[in-house]
Tab-separated table of C-alpha atoms in Angstrom:
chain	number	residue	atom	x	y	z
A	1	UNK	CA	-0.176	-0.081	0.166
A	2	UNK	CA	1.537	2.875	-1.073
A	3	UNK	CA	1.377	6.582	0.863
A	4	UNK	CA	-1.570	7.710	-1.128
A	5	UNK	CA	-3.432	4.936	-0.248
A	6	UNK	CA	-2.360	4.984	3.497
A	7	UNK	CA	-3.940	8.570	3.719
A	8	UNK	CA	-7.537	7.416	2.001
A	9	UNK	CA	-7.977	4.637	4.283
A	10	UNK	CA	-7.140	6.823	7.482
A	11	UNK	CA	-9.505	9.770	6.472
A	12	UNK	CA	-12.739	6.917	6.146
A	13	UNK	CA	-14.342	9.501	4.143
A	14	UNK	CA	-18.195	10.071	3.756
A	15	UNK	CA	-18.958	10.474	0.077
A	16	UNK	CA	-21.433	13.390	-0.715
A	17	UNK	CA	-21.892	14.678	-4.163
A	18	UNK	CA	-18.283	13.834	-5.626
A	19	UNK	CA	-16.467	15.217	-2.810
A	20	UNK	CA	-15.640	13.197	0.104
A	21	UNK	CA	-15.802	14.989	4.076
A	22	UNK	CA	-13.280	14.431	6.331
A	23	UNK	CA	-15.015	14.284	9.705
A	24	UNK	CA	-11.967	15.840	11.927
A	25	UNK	CA	-11.961	19.180	9.614
A	26	UNK	CA	-16.028	19.210	9.853
A	27	UNK	CA	-15.841	19.117	13.455
A	28	UNK	CA	-13.589	22.175	13.440
A	29	UNK	CA	-15.903	23.738	11.301
A	30	UNK	CA	-18.659	23.281	13.837
A	31	UNK	CA	-16.821	23.954	16.854
A	32	UNK	CA	-15.003	26.767	15.833
A	33	UNK	CA	-18.226	28.702	13.924
A	34	UNK	CA	-15.904	30.434	11.552
A	35	UNK	CA	-15.706	28.045	8.960
A	36	UNK	CA	-18.580	27.497	6.967
A	37	UNK	CA	-17.690	24.824	4.588
A	38	UNK	CA	-15.001	22.040	4.979
A	39	UNK	CA	-14.653	19.797	1.837
A	40	UNK	CA	-11.814	17.493	1.234
A	41	UNK	CA	-11.457	15.657	-2.336
A	42	UNK	CA	-8.853	13.413	-3.746
A	43	UNK	CA	-7.445	14.224	-6.982
A	44	UNK	CA	-7.225	11.889	-10.340
A	45	UNK	CA	-3.222	12.016	-9.835
A	46	UNK	CA	-0.922	12.786	-7.052
A	47	UNK	CA	2.784	13.665	-6.644
A	48	UNK	CA	4.825	10.647	-6.319
A	49	UNK	CA	5.767	10.205	-2.382
A	50	UNK	CA	3.621	13.470	-1.309
A	51	UNK	CA	0.577	13.514	0.378
A	52	UNK	CA	-2.230	14.487	-2.085
A	53	UNK	CA	-5.385	15.393	0.315
A	54	UNK	CA	-6.728	18.688	-0.565
A	55	UNK	CA	-8.931	20.681	1.506
A	56	UNK	CA	-11.563	23.198	0.390
A	57	UNK	CA	-12.529	25.877	3.100
A	58	UNK	CA	-15.073	28.828	2.964
A	59	UNK	CA	-14.582	31.160	5.333
A	60	UNK	CA	-18.112	33.080	6.809
A	61	UNK	CA	-17.208	36.143	4.716
A	62	UNK	CA	-17.417	33.818	1.530
A	63	UNK	CA	-13.546	33.628	0.562
A	64	UNK	CA	-12.525	30.665	-1.019
A	65	UNK	CA	-9.888	28.822	0.226
A	66	UNK	CA	-7.347	25.272	-0.713
A	67	UNK	CA	-4.800	23.910	1.669
A	68	UNK	CA	-2.586	21.528	-0.203
A	69	UNK	CA	0.817	19.916	-0.083
A	70	UNK	CA	3.730	22.503	-0.565
A	71	UNK	CA	5.872	21.817	-3.853
A	72	UNK	CA	9.250	22.564	-4.939
A	73	UNK	CA	7.329	25.058	-7.345
A	74	UNK	CA	6.402	27.534	-4.037
A	75	UNK	CA	10.217	28.554	-3.645
A	76	UNK	CA	8.919	31.921	-5.168
A	77	UNK	CA	5.654	32.465	-3.412
A	78	UNK	CA	7.247	31.863	-0.121
A	79	UNK	CA	10.034	34.275	-0.613
A	80	UNK	CA	7.376	36.705	-1.364
A	81	UNK	CA	5.260	35.770	1.732
A	82	UNK	CA	8.202	36.235	4.224
A	83	UNK	CA	8.424	40.159	2.897
A	84	UNK	CA	4.826	40.638	3.430
A	85	UNK	CA	5.259	39.220	7.286
A	86	UNK	CA	4.994	41.787	9.894
A	87	UNK	CA	8.585	42.164	11.913
A	88	UNK	CA	6.836	40.577	14.918
A	89	UNK	CA	5.445	37.428	12.891
A	90	UNK	CA	9.192	36.963	11.634
A	91	UNK	CA	10.461	37.083	14.894
A	92	UNK	CA	7.705	34.864	16.337
A	93	UNK	CA	8.307	32.302	13.823
A	94	UNK	CA	12.494	32.090	13.169
A	95	UNK	CA	13.003	33.714	16.699
A	96	UNK	CA	15.044	36.295	15.525
A	97	UNK	CA	14.763	39.257	12.970
A	98	UNK	CA	15.253	37.710	9.467
A	99	UNK	CA	14.950	40.033	6.290
A	100	UNK	CA	14.153	37.241	3.724
A	101	UNK	CA	14.668	33.693	2.818
A	102	UNK	CA	18.321	32.215	0.997
A	103	UNK	CA	17.731	30.048	-2.048
A	104	UNK	CA	18.990	27.240	0.673
A	105	UNK	CA	16.253	28.113	3.014
A	106	UNK	CA	13.776	27.938	0.379
A	107	UNK	CA	15.207	24.371	-1.356
A	108	UNK	CA	15.094	23.390	2.268
A	109	UNK	CA	11.327	24.370	3.054
A	110	UNK	CA	9.941	23.386	-0.302
A	111	UNK	CA	11.479	19.518	-0.628
A	112	UNK	CA	8.857	17.952	0.518
A	113	UNK	CA	8.755	14.132	0.624
A	114	UNK	CA	5.415	13.868	2.944
A	115	UNK	CA	7.191	11.080	5.241
A	116	UNK	CA	10.343	13.155	7.068
A	117	UNK	CA	9.154	16.857	5.657
A	118	UNK	CA	5.305	17.216	5.563
A	119	UNK	CA	4.518	20.644	4.652
A	120	UNK	CA	0.787	22.454	3.416
A	121	UNK	CA	-0.023	26.093	2.868
A	122	UNK	CA	-3.090	27.454	2.286
A	123	UNK	CA	-3.898	29.489	-0.563
A	124	UNK	CA	-7.169	31.937	-1.680
A	125	UNK	CA	-8.882	30.514	-4.521
A	126	UNK	CA	-11.220	31.779	-7.168
A	127	UNK	CA	-15.011	29.936	-7.307
A	128	UNK	CA	-12.987	27.838	-10.256
A	129	UNK	CA	-10.331	26.643	-7.629
A	130	UNK	CA	-7.527	28.438	-9.263
A	131	UNK	CA	-5.169	29.974	-6.786
A	132	UNK	CA	-4.915	33.655	-6.324
A	133	UNK	CA	-2.629	34.301	-3.040
A	134	UNK	CA	-0.886	32.132	-0.483
A	135	UNK	CA	-1.776	33.214	3.236
A	136	UNK	CA	-0.434	30.505	5.463
A	137	UNK	CA	2.210	27.502	5.623
A	138	UNK	CA	2.817	24.755	8.373
A	139	UNK	CA	5.514	22.630	8.423
A	140	UNK	CA	7.206	19.695	10.177
A	141	UNK	CA	10.510	17.788	9.948
A	142	UNK	CA	10.976	14.547	11.188
A	143	UNK	CA	14.191	14.127	13.538
A	144	UNK	CA	16.811	11.866	12.228
A	145	UNK	CA	17.831	10.552	15.806
A	146	UNK	CA	13.830	9.725	16.557
A	147	UNK	CA	11.732	8.231	13.827
A	148	UNK	CA	8.502	9.175	16.227
A	149	UNK	CA	9.551	13.347	16.600
A	150	UNK	CA	8.977	15.901	14.036
A	151	UNK	CA	9.583	19.940	14.906
A	152	UNK	CA	6.616	21.828	13.987
A	153	UNK	CA	6.296	25.279	12.733
A	154	UNK	CA	3.157	27.255	11.178
A	155	UNK	CA	2.799	30.910	10.182
A	156	UNK	CA	0.006	32.774	8.956
A	157	UNK	CA	0.308	36.101	7.307
A	158	UNK	CA	-0.855	39.024	9.346
A	159	UNK	CA	-4.115	40.102	7.968
A	160	UNK	CA	-5.453	36.451	7.891
A	161	UNK	CA	-4.615	35.516	11.486
A	162	UNK	CA	-7.469	34.708	14.333
A	163	UNK	CA	-10.058	33.497	10.967
A	164	UNK	CA	-9.687	29.854	11.978
A	165	UNK	CA	-7.363	29.009	9.041
A	166	UNK	CA	-4.509	27.867	11.696
A	167	UNK	CA	-6.539	25.668	13.309
A	168	UNK	CA	-7.755	23.611	10.310
A	169	UNK	CA	-4.291	23.684	8.656
A	170	UNK	CA	-2.607	22.282	11.795
A	171	UNK	CA	-4.948	19.574	12.286
A	172	UNK	CA	-4.239	18.712	8.354
A	173	UNK	CA	-0.587	18.946	8.719
A	174	UNK	CA	-0.880	16.840	12.393
A	175	UNK	CA	-3.350	13.788	10.419
A	176	UNK	CA	-0.608	13.378	7.620
A	177	UNK	CA	2.260	13.481	10.552
A	178	UNK	CA	0.299	10.732	12.305
A	179	UNK	CA	-0.326	8.376	9.084
A	180	UNK	CA	3.455	9.074	8.215
A	181	UNK	CA	4.127	7.584	11.961
A	182	UNK	CA	4.932	10.453	13.679
A	183	UNK	CA	3.724	10.879	17.279
A	184	UNK	CA	5.088	13.730	18.806
A	185	UNK	CA	5.688	17.511	18.050
A	186	UNK	CA	8.440	19.393	19.474
A	187	UNK	CA	7.933	23.151	18.739
A	188	UNK	CA	10.129	26.308	19.846
A	189	UNK	CA	7.624	29.481	20.438
A	190	UNK	CA	7.678	32.757	22.777
A	191	UNK	CA	6.353	31.831	26.068
A	192	UNK	CA	3.410	34.672	25.509
A	193	UNK	CA	2.489	33.298	21.874
A	194	UNK	CA	-0.849	32.278	23.360
A	195	UNK	CA	-1.891	31.221	19.619
A	196	UNK	CA	0.548	28.622	18.701
A	197	UNK	CA	-0.143	26.986	21.929
A	198	UNK	CA	-3.648	26.898	21.453
A	199	UNK	CA	-3.107	25.583	18.213
A	200	UNK	CA	-1.037	22.858	19.456
A	201	UNK	CA	-3.271	21.760	22.064
A	202	UNK	CA	-6.024	21.072	19.327
A	203	UNK	CA	-3.978	18.281	18.247
A	204	UNK	CA	-1.686	17.109	20.684
A	205	UNK	CA	-1.141	17.033	24.485
A	206	UNK	CA	1.891	18.641	26.225
A	207	UNK	CA	4.412	15.946	27.396
A	208	UNK	CA	6.851	19.024	28.781
A	209	UNK	CA	8.008	22.448	27.976
A	210	UNK	CA	10.937	24.199	29.098
A	211	UNK	CA	12.801	27.716	28.773
A	212	UNK	CA	16.007	27.509	26.508
A	213	UNK	CA	16.912	31.252	26.774
A	214	UNK	CA	15.666	34.523	25.291
A	215	UNK	CA	12.230	33.807	26.447
A	216	UNK	CA	11.836	31.044	23.678
A	217	UNK	CA	10.143	27.731	25.198
A	218	UNK	CA	11.171	23.885	23.719
A	219	UNK	CA	7.750	22.294	23.904
A	220	UNK	CA	6.696	18.884	23.355
A	221	UNK	CA	3.210	17.758	22.191
A	222	UNK	CA	2.101	13.826	22.307
A	223	UNK	CA	-0.536	13.518	19.156
A	224	UNK	CA	-3.889	12.646	19.579
A	225	UNK	CA	-5.203	9.870	16.993
A	226	UNK	CA	-6.750	11.819	14.336
A	227	UNK	CA	-10.556	10.728	15.373
A	228	UNK	CA	-9.685	11.813	18.865
A	229	UNK	CA	-8.750	15.505	18.335
A	230	UNK	CA	-10.625	18.307	20.221
A	231	UNK	CA	-12.261	20.814	18.112
A	232	UNK	CA	-10.719	25.006	18.226
A	233	UNK	CA	-11.129	28.000	16.265
């Protein structure tokens, strides 16, 4: 059974008019009250060695979005997105002032195999499904020293924060991480970053945390099995 087939079995979808419904994501939509639609569909073809679950979401305001795996050709969009982040958001993501992403960093962030490096992005789409703009991205990198552990990071453009996108994005990432055999996430964040703490608490139980310097916390979260995750906004 290949990776995509494993993902399909794990989702155990319900078919609705040619779409299949991911129960975890609909629970998020109902509980959060900010997402009016949480539908997933399987494409006819998939990128080898990459998860091919796509998730379409419609915000209450009517904005259509798509969550999909990050690909090599997304490097330019990631570089542009970095420039659009506020200084505060950059520091929260990278833990220091950063002006941009180097070519080496962009290759690292877009070299995703769906197993050791899993990454998804959120794009705004039109009514035909064409992508218009990228607004969020989340990654997890499996540690070579511990195949059950992966370092996780998420960032949402400032103007799209607090709209529920991060909550759904982190759940998509966690579901794929679980299917890849990852059971614990390692995260670094500032102690006053309430938003990321809430996101991580929605997909896992905090095992331990501790300060590592400069106000940065290192925390470990044991991922919940996909069916037992609590809904969040």
